[in-house]
Coordinates of C-alpha atoms in Angstrom, one line a residue:
M1 CA -2.2 37.3 -17.3
K2 CA 1.5 36.8 -17.0
F3 CA 3.3 33.4 -16.7
S4 CA 6.7 31.9 -16.6
F5 CA 7.7 28.2 -16.8
G6 CA 10.9 26.3 -16.0
N7 CA 12.3 23.6 -18.3
K8 CA 9.3 21.5 -19.5
N9 CA 11.1 18.4 -18.2
D10 CA 11.2 19.8 -14.6
V11 CA 8.6 18.3 -12.3
E12 CA 8.1 21.5 -10.4
Q13 CA 6.7 24.5 -12.3
S14 CA 5.5 28.0 -11.4
I15 CA 3.2 30.6 -12.9
T16 CA 2.6 34.2 -12.0
I17 CA -1.1 34.9 -12.6
S18 CA -2.4 38.5 -13.0
I19 CA -6.1 39.1 -13.1
P20 CA -7.4 42.6 -14.1
A21 CA -9.0 44.5 -11.2
D22 CA -12.0 45.4 -13.5
D23 CA -12.8 41.7 -14.0
I24 CA -12.8 41.1 -10.3
Q25 CA -14.9 44.1 -9.6
K26 CA -17.5 43.2 -12.2
Q27 CA -18.0 39.7 -10.8
V28 CA -18.2 41.1 -7.2
K29 CA -20.8 43.6 -8.3
T30 CA -22.9 40.8 -10.0
K31 CA -22.7 38.6 -6.9
L32 CA -23.6 41.5 -4.6
N33 CA -26.7 42.2 -6.7
T34 CA -27.6 38.5 -6.5
A35 CA -27.0 38.5 -2.7
Q36 CA -29.1 41.7 -2.3
R37 CA -32.2 40.0 -3.8
S38 CA -32.1 37.1 -1.2
A39 CA -30.4 38.8 1.8
K40 CA -32.2 38.6 5.2
I41 CA -30.9 41.5 7.2
K42 CA -32.3 42.7 10.5
G43 CA -34.5 45.8 10.0
F44 CA -35.3 45.1 6.4
R45 CA -37.6 42.9 4.5
K46 CA -36.1 40.1 2.5
G47 CA -34.4 41.5 -0.6
K48 CA -35.1 45.1 0.3
A49 CA -31.8 46.0 2.1
P50 CA -29.9 48.9 0.4
I51 CA -26.9 47.8 -1.6
D52 CA -24.5 49.7 0.7
V53 CA -25.7 47.7 3.7
V54 CA -25.3 44.4 1.7
K55 CA -21.8 45.5 0.6
K56 CA -20.8 46.2 4.2
M57 CA -22.0 42.7 5.3
Y58 CA -21.1 40.5 2.4
E59 CA -18.5 42.2 0.1
P60 CA -15.3 40.9 1.8
E61 CA -16.4 37.3 1.7
I62 CA -17.8 37.6 -1.9
R63 CA -14.6 39.3 -3.1
Q64 CA -12.5 36.5 -1.6
D65 CA -14.6 33.8 -3.3
V66 CA -14.5 35.6 -6.6
I67 CA -10.7 35.9 -6.4
N68 CA -10.2 32.3 -5.5
D69 CA -12.5 31.1 -8.3
A70 CA -10.8 33.4 -10.9
V71 CA -7.3 32.3 -10.0
I72 CA -8.1 28.6 -10.1
K73 CA -10.0 29.0 -13.4
K74 CA -7.1 30.9 -15.0
F75 CA -4.6 28.4 -13.6
Y76 CA -6.2 25.4 -15.2
E77 CA -6.9 27.3 -18.5
L78 CA -3.2 28.0 -18.7
V79 CA -1.8 24.6 -17.9
E80 CA -4.2 23.1 -20.5
E81 CA -3.1 25.6 -23.1
K82 CA 0.5 24.7 -22.4
N83 CA -0.3 21.0 -22.4
F84 CA 0.9 20.4 -18.9
K85 CA -0.6 17.6 -16.8
P86 CA -0.6 18.9 -13.2
V87 CA -0.6 16.4 -10.3
G88 CA -1.9 17.3 -6.9
R89 CA -3.3 20.7 -6.0
P90 CA -1.3 23.9 -6.9
N91 CA 0.1 26.0 -4.1
L92 CA -1.3 29.5 -4.6
V93 CA 0.4 32.4 -2.9
P94 CA -1.0 35.9 -3.2
E95 CA 1.6 38.5 -4.2
R96 CA -0.8 41.4 -4.4
I97 CA -4.4 41.7 -3.4
E98 CA -5.4 45.4 -3.3
M99 CA -8.6 47.2 -4.1
E100 CA -8.6 48.7 -7.6
K101 CA -5.4 47.0 -8.5
D102 CA -4.8 43.9 -10.6
I103 CA -4.7 40.7 -8.5
I104 CA -1.4 38.8 -8.7
F105 CA -0.8 35.2 -7.5
K106 CA 2.1 32.9 -7.8
A107 CA 1.1 29.2 -8.5
T108 CA 3.7 26.5 -7.8
F109 CA 2.7 23.0 -8.9
E110 CA 4.0 19.6 -10.0
V111 CA 3.4 18.1 -13.4
Y112 CA 3.3 14.5 -14.7
P113 CA 6.8 13.6 -15.8
E114 CA 7.8 13.8 -19.5
I115 CA 10.1 10.9 -20.2
S116 CA 11.8 9.3 -23.2
L117 CA 12.0 5.6 -23.5
G118 CA 15.3 3.8 -23.7
N119 CA 16.0 0.8 -25.9
L120 CA 13.7 -1.8 -24.3
S121 CA 15.3 -4.7 -26.2
R122 CA 18.5 -4.2 -24.3
L123 CA 16.9 -4.8 -20.9
S124 CA 17.9 -8.0 -19.0
Y125 CA 16.3 -9.7 -16.1
T126 CA 16.9 -12.6 -13.8
K127 CA 14.7 -15.7 -14.6
A128 CA 14.5 -17.9 -11.6
V129 CA 14.4 -21.7 -12.4
S130 CA 13.2 -24.2 -9.8
S131 CA 11.1 -27.3 -9.2
V132 CA 9.3 -29.0 -6.4
A133 CA 11.3 -32.0 -4.9
E134 CA 9.9 -34.9 -2.8
E135 CA 11.7 -33.3 0.2
D136 CA 9.6 -30.2 -0.3
V137 CA 6.4 -32.2 -0.4
N138 CA 7.3 -34.1 2.8
K139 CA 8.3 -30.9 4.6
T140 CA 5.1 -29.2 3.6
I141 CA 3.1 -32.2 5.0
E142 CA 5.0 -32.0 8.3
N143 CA 4.3 -28.3 8.5
I144 CA 0.6 -28.9 7.9
R145 CA 0.6 -31.6 10.6
K146 CA 2.3 -29.2 13.1
R147 CA -0.3 -26.5 12.4
M148 CA -3.1 -29.0 13.0
C149 CA -1.5 -30.8 16.0
A150 CA -3.1 -31.2 19.4
W151 CA -1.2 -30.1 22.5
E152 CA -0.8 -32.3 25.6
P153 CA 0.9 -31.7 28.9
K154 CA 4.7 -32.5 29.0
G155 CA 6.2 -33.8 32.1
G156 CA 9.8 -32.7 31.6
N157 CA 11.7 -29.6 30.6
S158 CA 10.6 -27.4 27.7
S159 CA 12.4 -27.6 24.3
S160 CA 12.1 -25.9 20.9
G161 CA 8.7 -26.7 19.3
D162 CA 6.9 -26.9 22.7
Q163 CA 4.2 -24.5 23.9
I164 CA 4.7 -22.9 27.2
K165 CA 2.1 -21.0 29.3
I166 CA 3.6 -18.3 31.4
D167 CA 2.9 -15.2 33.5
F168 CA 5.4 -12.5 32.9
V169 CA 6.2 -9.0 34.1
G170 CA 8.5 -6.7 32.1
K171 CA 10.4 -3.8 33.7
I172 CA 12.6 -1.1 32.3
D173 CA 14.9 0.6 34.9
E174 CA 12.9 -1.4 37.5
E175 CA 9.6 0.2 36.4
E176 CA 6.8 -1.7 34.8
F177 CA 5.6 -0.4 31.4
E178 CA 2.4 -0.5 29.4
G179 CA 2.0 -3.8 27.5
G180 CA 5.0 -5.4 29.2
S181 CA 3.0 -7.9 31.4
A182 CA 0.6 -10.7 30.8
K183 CA -1.0 -13.7 32.5
D184 CA -1.6 -17.2 31.1
F185 CA 0.3 -16.1 28.0
V186 CA 1.0 -19.0 25.5
V187 CA 4.1 -18.9 23.3
E188 CA 5.5 -21.5 21.0
I189 CA 9.2 -21.8 21.5
G190 CA 11.0 -21.3 18.2
S191 CA 8.1 -19.4 16.6
K192 CA 10.1 -16.1 16.7
S193 CA 6.9 -14.2 17.7
M194 CA 8.7 -12.6 20.7
I195 CA 11.7 -10.3 20.8
E196 CA 15.1 -11.9 20.3
G197 CA 16.2 -14.0 23.3
F198 CA 12.8 -14.3 24.9
E199 CA 11.9 -17.7 23.5
D200 CA 15.4 -19.1 23.8
G201 CA 15.3 -18.1 27.4
L202 CA 12.3 -20.4 28.0
I203 CA 14.1 -23.5 26.8
G204 CA 14.8 -26.0 29.6
L205 CA 12.1 -24.8 32.0
K206 CA 9.4 -26.8 33.6
K207 CA 6.1 -26.1 35.4
S208 CA 6.5 -23.8 38.4
D209 CA 9.9 -22.6 37.4
N210 CA 10.7 -18.8 37.7
K211 CA 13.3 -17.0 35.7
D212 CA 14.5 -13.5 34.8
L213 CA 15.2 -12.8 31.2
N214 CA 17.6 -9.9 30.6
L215 CA 17.0 -8.7 27.1
T216 CA 17.1 -5.6 24.8
F217 CA 14.3 -4.4 22.5
P218 CA 15.5 -4.2 18.8
E219 CA 16.3 -0.9 17.3
D220 CA 13.4 -1.1 14.8
Y221 CA 10.8 -2.2 17.4
G222 CA 7.3 -1.1 16.5
K223 CA 6.8 1.0 19.6
T224 CA 9.5 3.6 19.2
E225 CA 9.6 4.5 22.9
L226 CA 10.8 1.0 23.7
A227 CA 13.3 0.6 20.8
S228 CA 16.9 -0.3 22.0
K229 CA 15.8 -0.2 25.7
K230 CA 17.1 -2.8 28.1
V231 CA 14.4 -4.8 29.7
V232 CA 14.0 -7.5 32.4
F233 CA 11.1 -10.0 32.1
N234 CA 10.3 -12.1 35.2
V235 CA 8.7 -15.3 33.9
E236 CA 6.7 -17.9 35.9
V237 CA 5.9 -21.1 34.1
K238 CA 2.3 -22.3 34.4
E239 CA 2.4 -25.3 32.0
V240 CA 4.5 -26.9 29.3
L241 CA 2.8 -28.6 26.4
K242 CA 4.2 -30.8 23.6
P243 CA 2.7 -31.3 20.2
K244 CA 0.9 -34.4 19.2
L245 CA 0.9 -34.7 15.4
P246 CA -2.2 -36.1 13.6
A247 CA -1.8 -39.5 11.9
L248 CA -1.7 -39.6 8.1
N249 CA -5.1 -41.1 7.5
E250 CA -8.3 -40.2 5.6
E251 CA -9.7 -38.2 8.4
F252 CA -6.6 -36.0 8.4
F253 CA -6.7 -35.7 4.6
K254 CA -10.3 -34.5 4.7
S255 CA -9.5 -32.0 7.5
T256 CA -7.1 -30.3 5.1
G257 CA -9.8 -29.9 2.4
L258 CA -8.4 -32.5 0.1
E259 CA -10.2 -35.7 -1.1
A260 CA -7.2 -38.0 -1.0
K261 CA -7.9 -41.6 0.1
N262 CA -4.3 -42.6 1.0
T263 CA -0.9 -41.1 1.6
N264 CA 0.3 -41.3 -2.0
E265 CA -2.8 -39.5 -3.3
F266 CA -2.4 -36.9 -0.6
K267 CA 1.3 -36.3 -1.5
K268 CA 0.3 -36.0 -5.2
E269 CA -2.3 -33.3 -4.4
I270 CA 0.1 -31.5 -2.2
K271 CA 2.7 -31.5 -5.0
N272 CA 0.2 -30.2 -7.5
K273 CA -0.6 -27.3 -5.1
L274 CA 3.1 -26.6 -4.6
D275 CA 3.7 -26.7 -8.4
E276 CA 1.0 -24.1 -8.9
D277 CA 2.3 -21.9 -6.1
L278 CA 5.9 -22.2 -7.5
K279 CA 4.7 -21.3 -11.0
N280 CA 3.1 -18.0 -9.6
I281 CA 6.2 -17.3 -7.5
L282 CA 8.6 -17.7 -10.5
E283 CA 6.4 -15.5 -12.6
N284 CA 6.3 -12.8 -9.9
K285 CA 10.1 -13.0 -9.6
S286 CA 10.6 -12.5 -13.3
K287 CA 8.0 -9.6 -13.2
S288 CA 9.8 -8.0 -10.3
S289 CA 13.2 -8.4 -12.0
I290 CA 12.2 -6.9 -15.3
L291 CA 10.4 -4.0 -13.6
D292 CA 13.5 -3.3 -11.6
S293 CA 15.6 -3.3 -14.8
L294 CA 13.1 -1.1 -16.5
R295 CA 13.1 1.4 -13.6
E296 CA 16.9 1.5 -13.4
A297 CA 17.2 2.2 -17.2
H298 CA 15.1 5.4 -16.8
T299 CA 16.1 8.2 -14.5
F300 CA 13.7 11.0 -13.9
E301 CA 12.3 13.0 -11.0
V302 CA 9.0 11.7 -9.5
P303 CA 6.4 14.3 -8.3
S304 CA 6.1 14.3 -4.5
A305 CA 2.3 14.5 -4.9
M306 CA 2.2 11.2 -6.7
I307 CA 4.5 9.6 -4.1
E308 CA 2.3 10.9 -1.3
S309 CA -0.8 9.5 -3.0
E310 CA 0.8 6.1 -3.4
V311 CA 2.0 6.1 0.2
N312 CA -1.6 6.8 1.4
N313 CA -2.9 3.9 -0.8
M314 CA -0.2 1.5 0.6
R315 CA -1.0 2.5 4.2
Q316 CA -4.8 2.0 3.7
N317 CA -4.1 -1.4 2.1
A318 CA -1.9 -2.4 5.1
A319 CA -4.7 -1.4 7.4
R320 CA -7.3 -3.5 5.5
R321 CA -5.0 -6.5 5.6
V322 CA -5.1 -6.5 9.4
G323 CA -8.9 -6.0 9.3
M324 CA -8.8 -2.3 10.2
D325 CA -10.9 0.5 8.7
P326 CA -8.3 2.9 7.2
K327 CA -10.4 5.8 8.7
D328 CA -9.5 4.5 12.2
M329 CA -5.8 4.4 11.5
N330 CA -3.4 6.7 13.3
E331 CA -0.1 8.0 12.0
D332 CA 2.0 5.8 14.4
L333 CA 0.5 2.5 13.3
F334 CA 1.8 2.5 9.8
P335 CA 4.4 5.3 9.6
K336 CA 4.5 7.0 6.2
E337 CA 8.3 6.9 6.0
T338 CA 8.3 3.1 5.9
F339 CA 6.4 3.2 2.6
I340 CA 8.2 6.1 0.8
E341 CA 10.9 4.1 -1.0
E342 CA 8.6 1.5 -2.3
A343 CA 6.1 4.1 -3.3
K344 CA 8.7 5.9 -5.3
K345 CA 9.5 2.7 -7.2
R346 CA 5.9 2.0 -7.9
V347 CA 5.2 5.5 -9.2
S348 CA 8.3 5.4 -11.4
V349 CA 7.4 2.1 -12.9
G350 CA 3.8 3.3 -13.5
V351 CA 5.0 6.3 -15.4
I352 CA 7.3 4.2 -17.6
L353 CA 4.6 1.6 -18.3
N354 CA 2.1 4.3 -19.2
K355 CA 4.7 5.7 -21.7
I356 CA 5.2 2.3 -23.2
I357 CA 1.4 1.8 -23.5
E358 CA 1.1 5.3 -25.1
E359 CA 4.0 4.9 -27.6
K360 CA 3.1 1.3 -28.6
G361 CA -0.6 2.0 -28.8
I362 CA -1.4 -1.0 -26.6
K363 CA -5.1 -1.6 -25.9
A364 CA -6.5 -3.8 -23.1
D365 CA -7.2 -7.3 -24.3
G366 CA -11.0 -7.8 -24.1
E367 CA -10.7 -11.6 -23.6
R368 CA -8.1 -11.2 -20.8
V369 CA -10.2 -8.5 -19.1
R370 CA -13.3 -10.8 -19.3
K371 CA -11.4 -13.7 -17.7
M372 CA -10.1 -11.5 -14.9
V373 CA -13.6 -10.2 -14.2
E374 CA -15.0 -13.8 -14.2
D375 CA -12.2 -15.0 -11.9
R376 CA -13.1 -12.3 -9.4
A377 CA -16.9 -13.0 -9.8
S378 CA -16.4 -16.8 -9.2
M379 CA -15.7 -16.0 -5.5
Y380 CA -19.3 -14.9 -5.1
K381 CA -22.7 -16.8 -4.8
E382 CA -24.1 -15.1 -8.0
P383 CA -21.1 -14.8 -10.4
Q384 CA -23.1 -13.5 -13.3
Q385 CA -24.6 -10.7 -11.3
V386 CA -21.0 -9.7 -10.3
V387 CA -19.9 -9.8 -13.9
N388 CA -22.8 -7.6 -14.9
W389 CA -21.9 -5.2 -12.1
F390 CA -18.3 -4.9 -13.3
Y391 CA -19.4 -4.2 -16.9
S392 CA -21.9 -1.6 -15.7
N393 CA -19.4 0.2 -13.4
E394 CA -17.0 2.2 -15.6
E395 CA -14.5 2.9 -12.7
Q396 CA -14.2 -0.8 -11.7
L397 CA -13.9 -1.9 -15.3
R398 CA -11.1 0.7 -15.9
S399 CA -9.3 -0.7 -12.9
I400 CA -9.4 -4.2 -14.4
E401 CA -8.3 -2.9 -17.8
S402 CA -5.4 -1.2 -16.2
I403 CA -4.2 -4.4 -14.6
S404 CA -4.6 -6.2 -17.9
L405 CA -2.6 -3.5 -19.7
E406 CA 0.2 -3.8 -17.1
E407 CA 0.3 -7.6 -17.6
Q408 CA 0.4 -7.2 -21.4
V409 CA 3.3 -4.8 -21.3
I410 CA 5.3 -7.0 -18.9
E411 CA 4.8 -10.0 -21.2
I412 CA 6.1 -7.9 -24.1
L413 CA 9.1 -6.8 -22.1
L414 CA 9.9 -10.3 -21.0
S415 CA 9.7 -11.6 -24.5
E416 CA 12.1 -9.0 -25.8
A417 CA 14.6 -8.8 -22.9
N418 CA 17.6 -10.9 -22.2
A419 CA 16.9 -13.6 -19.6
V420 CA 19.7 -14.6 -17.2
E421 CA 18.7 -17.9 -15.6
E422 CA 19.3 -18.5 -11.9
E423 CA 18.6 -21.9 -10.3
L424 CA 17.0 -21.9 -6.9
T425 CA 15.6 -24.5 -4.6
Y426 CA 11.9 -24.4 -3.8
E427 CA 12.6 -23.2 -0.3
E428 CA 14.7 -20.3 -1.6
C429 CA 11.9 -19.3 -3.9
V430 CA 9.3 -19.4 -1.2
T431 CA 11.4 -17.6 1.5
G432 CA 13.0 -15.2 -0.9
H433 CA 16.5 -16.1 0.4
N434 CA 19.2 -17.5 -1.7

C-alpha cells in the first residue's frame, strides 16, 4: 500500500491506496465458494450449481464488494496508524481496477484541525453592565396589559396600535399571485408583521374604506420569487378595533400567573423576574464576547464536513422551533446558506474549546452535571425517573457533560481575561441594540 500526505496541519489530505491483486482474488474465491453452497440457480438443486455457473452470475458483484471493503479497511488502518482524525466520509476514486492487477484508489478526506493555543490570559472581552429601572418595570407591565387586552369596535379612523380587519388582493404587473390575497385578515397597526409600508398605509382608514397600497417586497423576502418586486394591494376595511387594557387589579395579577395582591407587590414580582432575565442576558453577552475574542485569536481552516454537519443541526433545530418535523423540511424553507457563517463560528469555537479541555485536563464537574440533569428533570411529572433515565443513557449523559465542560472552560476564560465594561440600559440589553 502506498500513501502520501500533505502538511499535517492541512485540513484536506489524500492517500493513494494500492491493494495486491492476489489479496482481492483470494477473498473473491472464498466468497464465491460460500455463495456456491447457498445459491439457488434454476436447473440446479440448492448448493449444487457448478462453480463456473456461480462465478458467471455472482463474481462481478462479489468482486466489487470485496474491493470496497478492502479499500475502506485499509483507509481506516492507515489514518489510525498516522494518528489522523478523519471527519466525514472519504471520497474514494478508483485509479486502476483491472483483473490480475493491483487495485489502486485515491482517497481524499478531511481531518480534525490540529491547532496551537495562544496566550489565553491576553484575551479581552466586553462586560455589559446594566440594571432594571422603574421605567423598565412600568413599560413591561404596559406591554403585558397590551398583550392581554380586549378589542372593541372603534368608531373613528384607525391609528397605530389599533387592529384592523381587512380583505385584500395583491397584484404584480396586474396579475394576482399565490398567497397575495386574504379575507377577514386581522393586522395590528405598528406590529411590523407585514412588509414595509403595508401597516402605515392602513392608518387613518375607517370601516368600508377602500385603498390601493403601492409597495415593494424587500430584497431579502422569504419567497425569493417575490423579492424586490413591485406590488399593489387593494384593501377593503371591514372593521376597526381599539384596545381596552385590563385594570391593574387582583384578577389581572392572577391571570399573569403571579400571586400579587396589589400593584406594589405586582411591580416587585415583575422586577424580580426582569432582574433574573437581565442576569442571564448579561452572562450570555459576556460569554458571546469572550468566545468571539477566543475565535479571533485562533486562525485555522475548518473542515467543510464539520460545517455541513452543524448547518444540518441548525436547520433541524429551526424546524423544531416552529413545530415542524425536520424530516418534512424542504430546502427552500431554511436555506443552508443562511446558516453557514454561524456554523463556521460554532465549529471553530468548538475545536478551540476542545483543545483547551485537552491541554488543561479539565473534567466535567459531577455536581454541576447532576444539577443540570435535575433542572431538566424538574419539568416532568416524575423527576426522579427522568434523572435515572439520564444516568442510564450514556449518550444523553455525555451530552450534558459536554455542556458542563463548555461552561467550565468559559468561566476559566472569563476569570483570566481582561474585562472591558460597557454600560447599557435594560432595553439595550434586551433588544441587542446600543
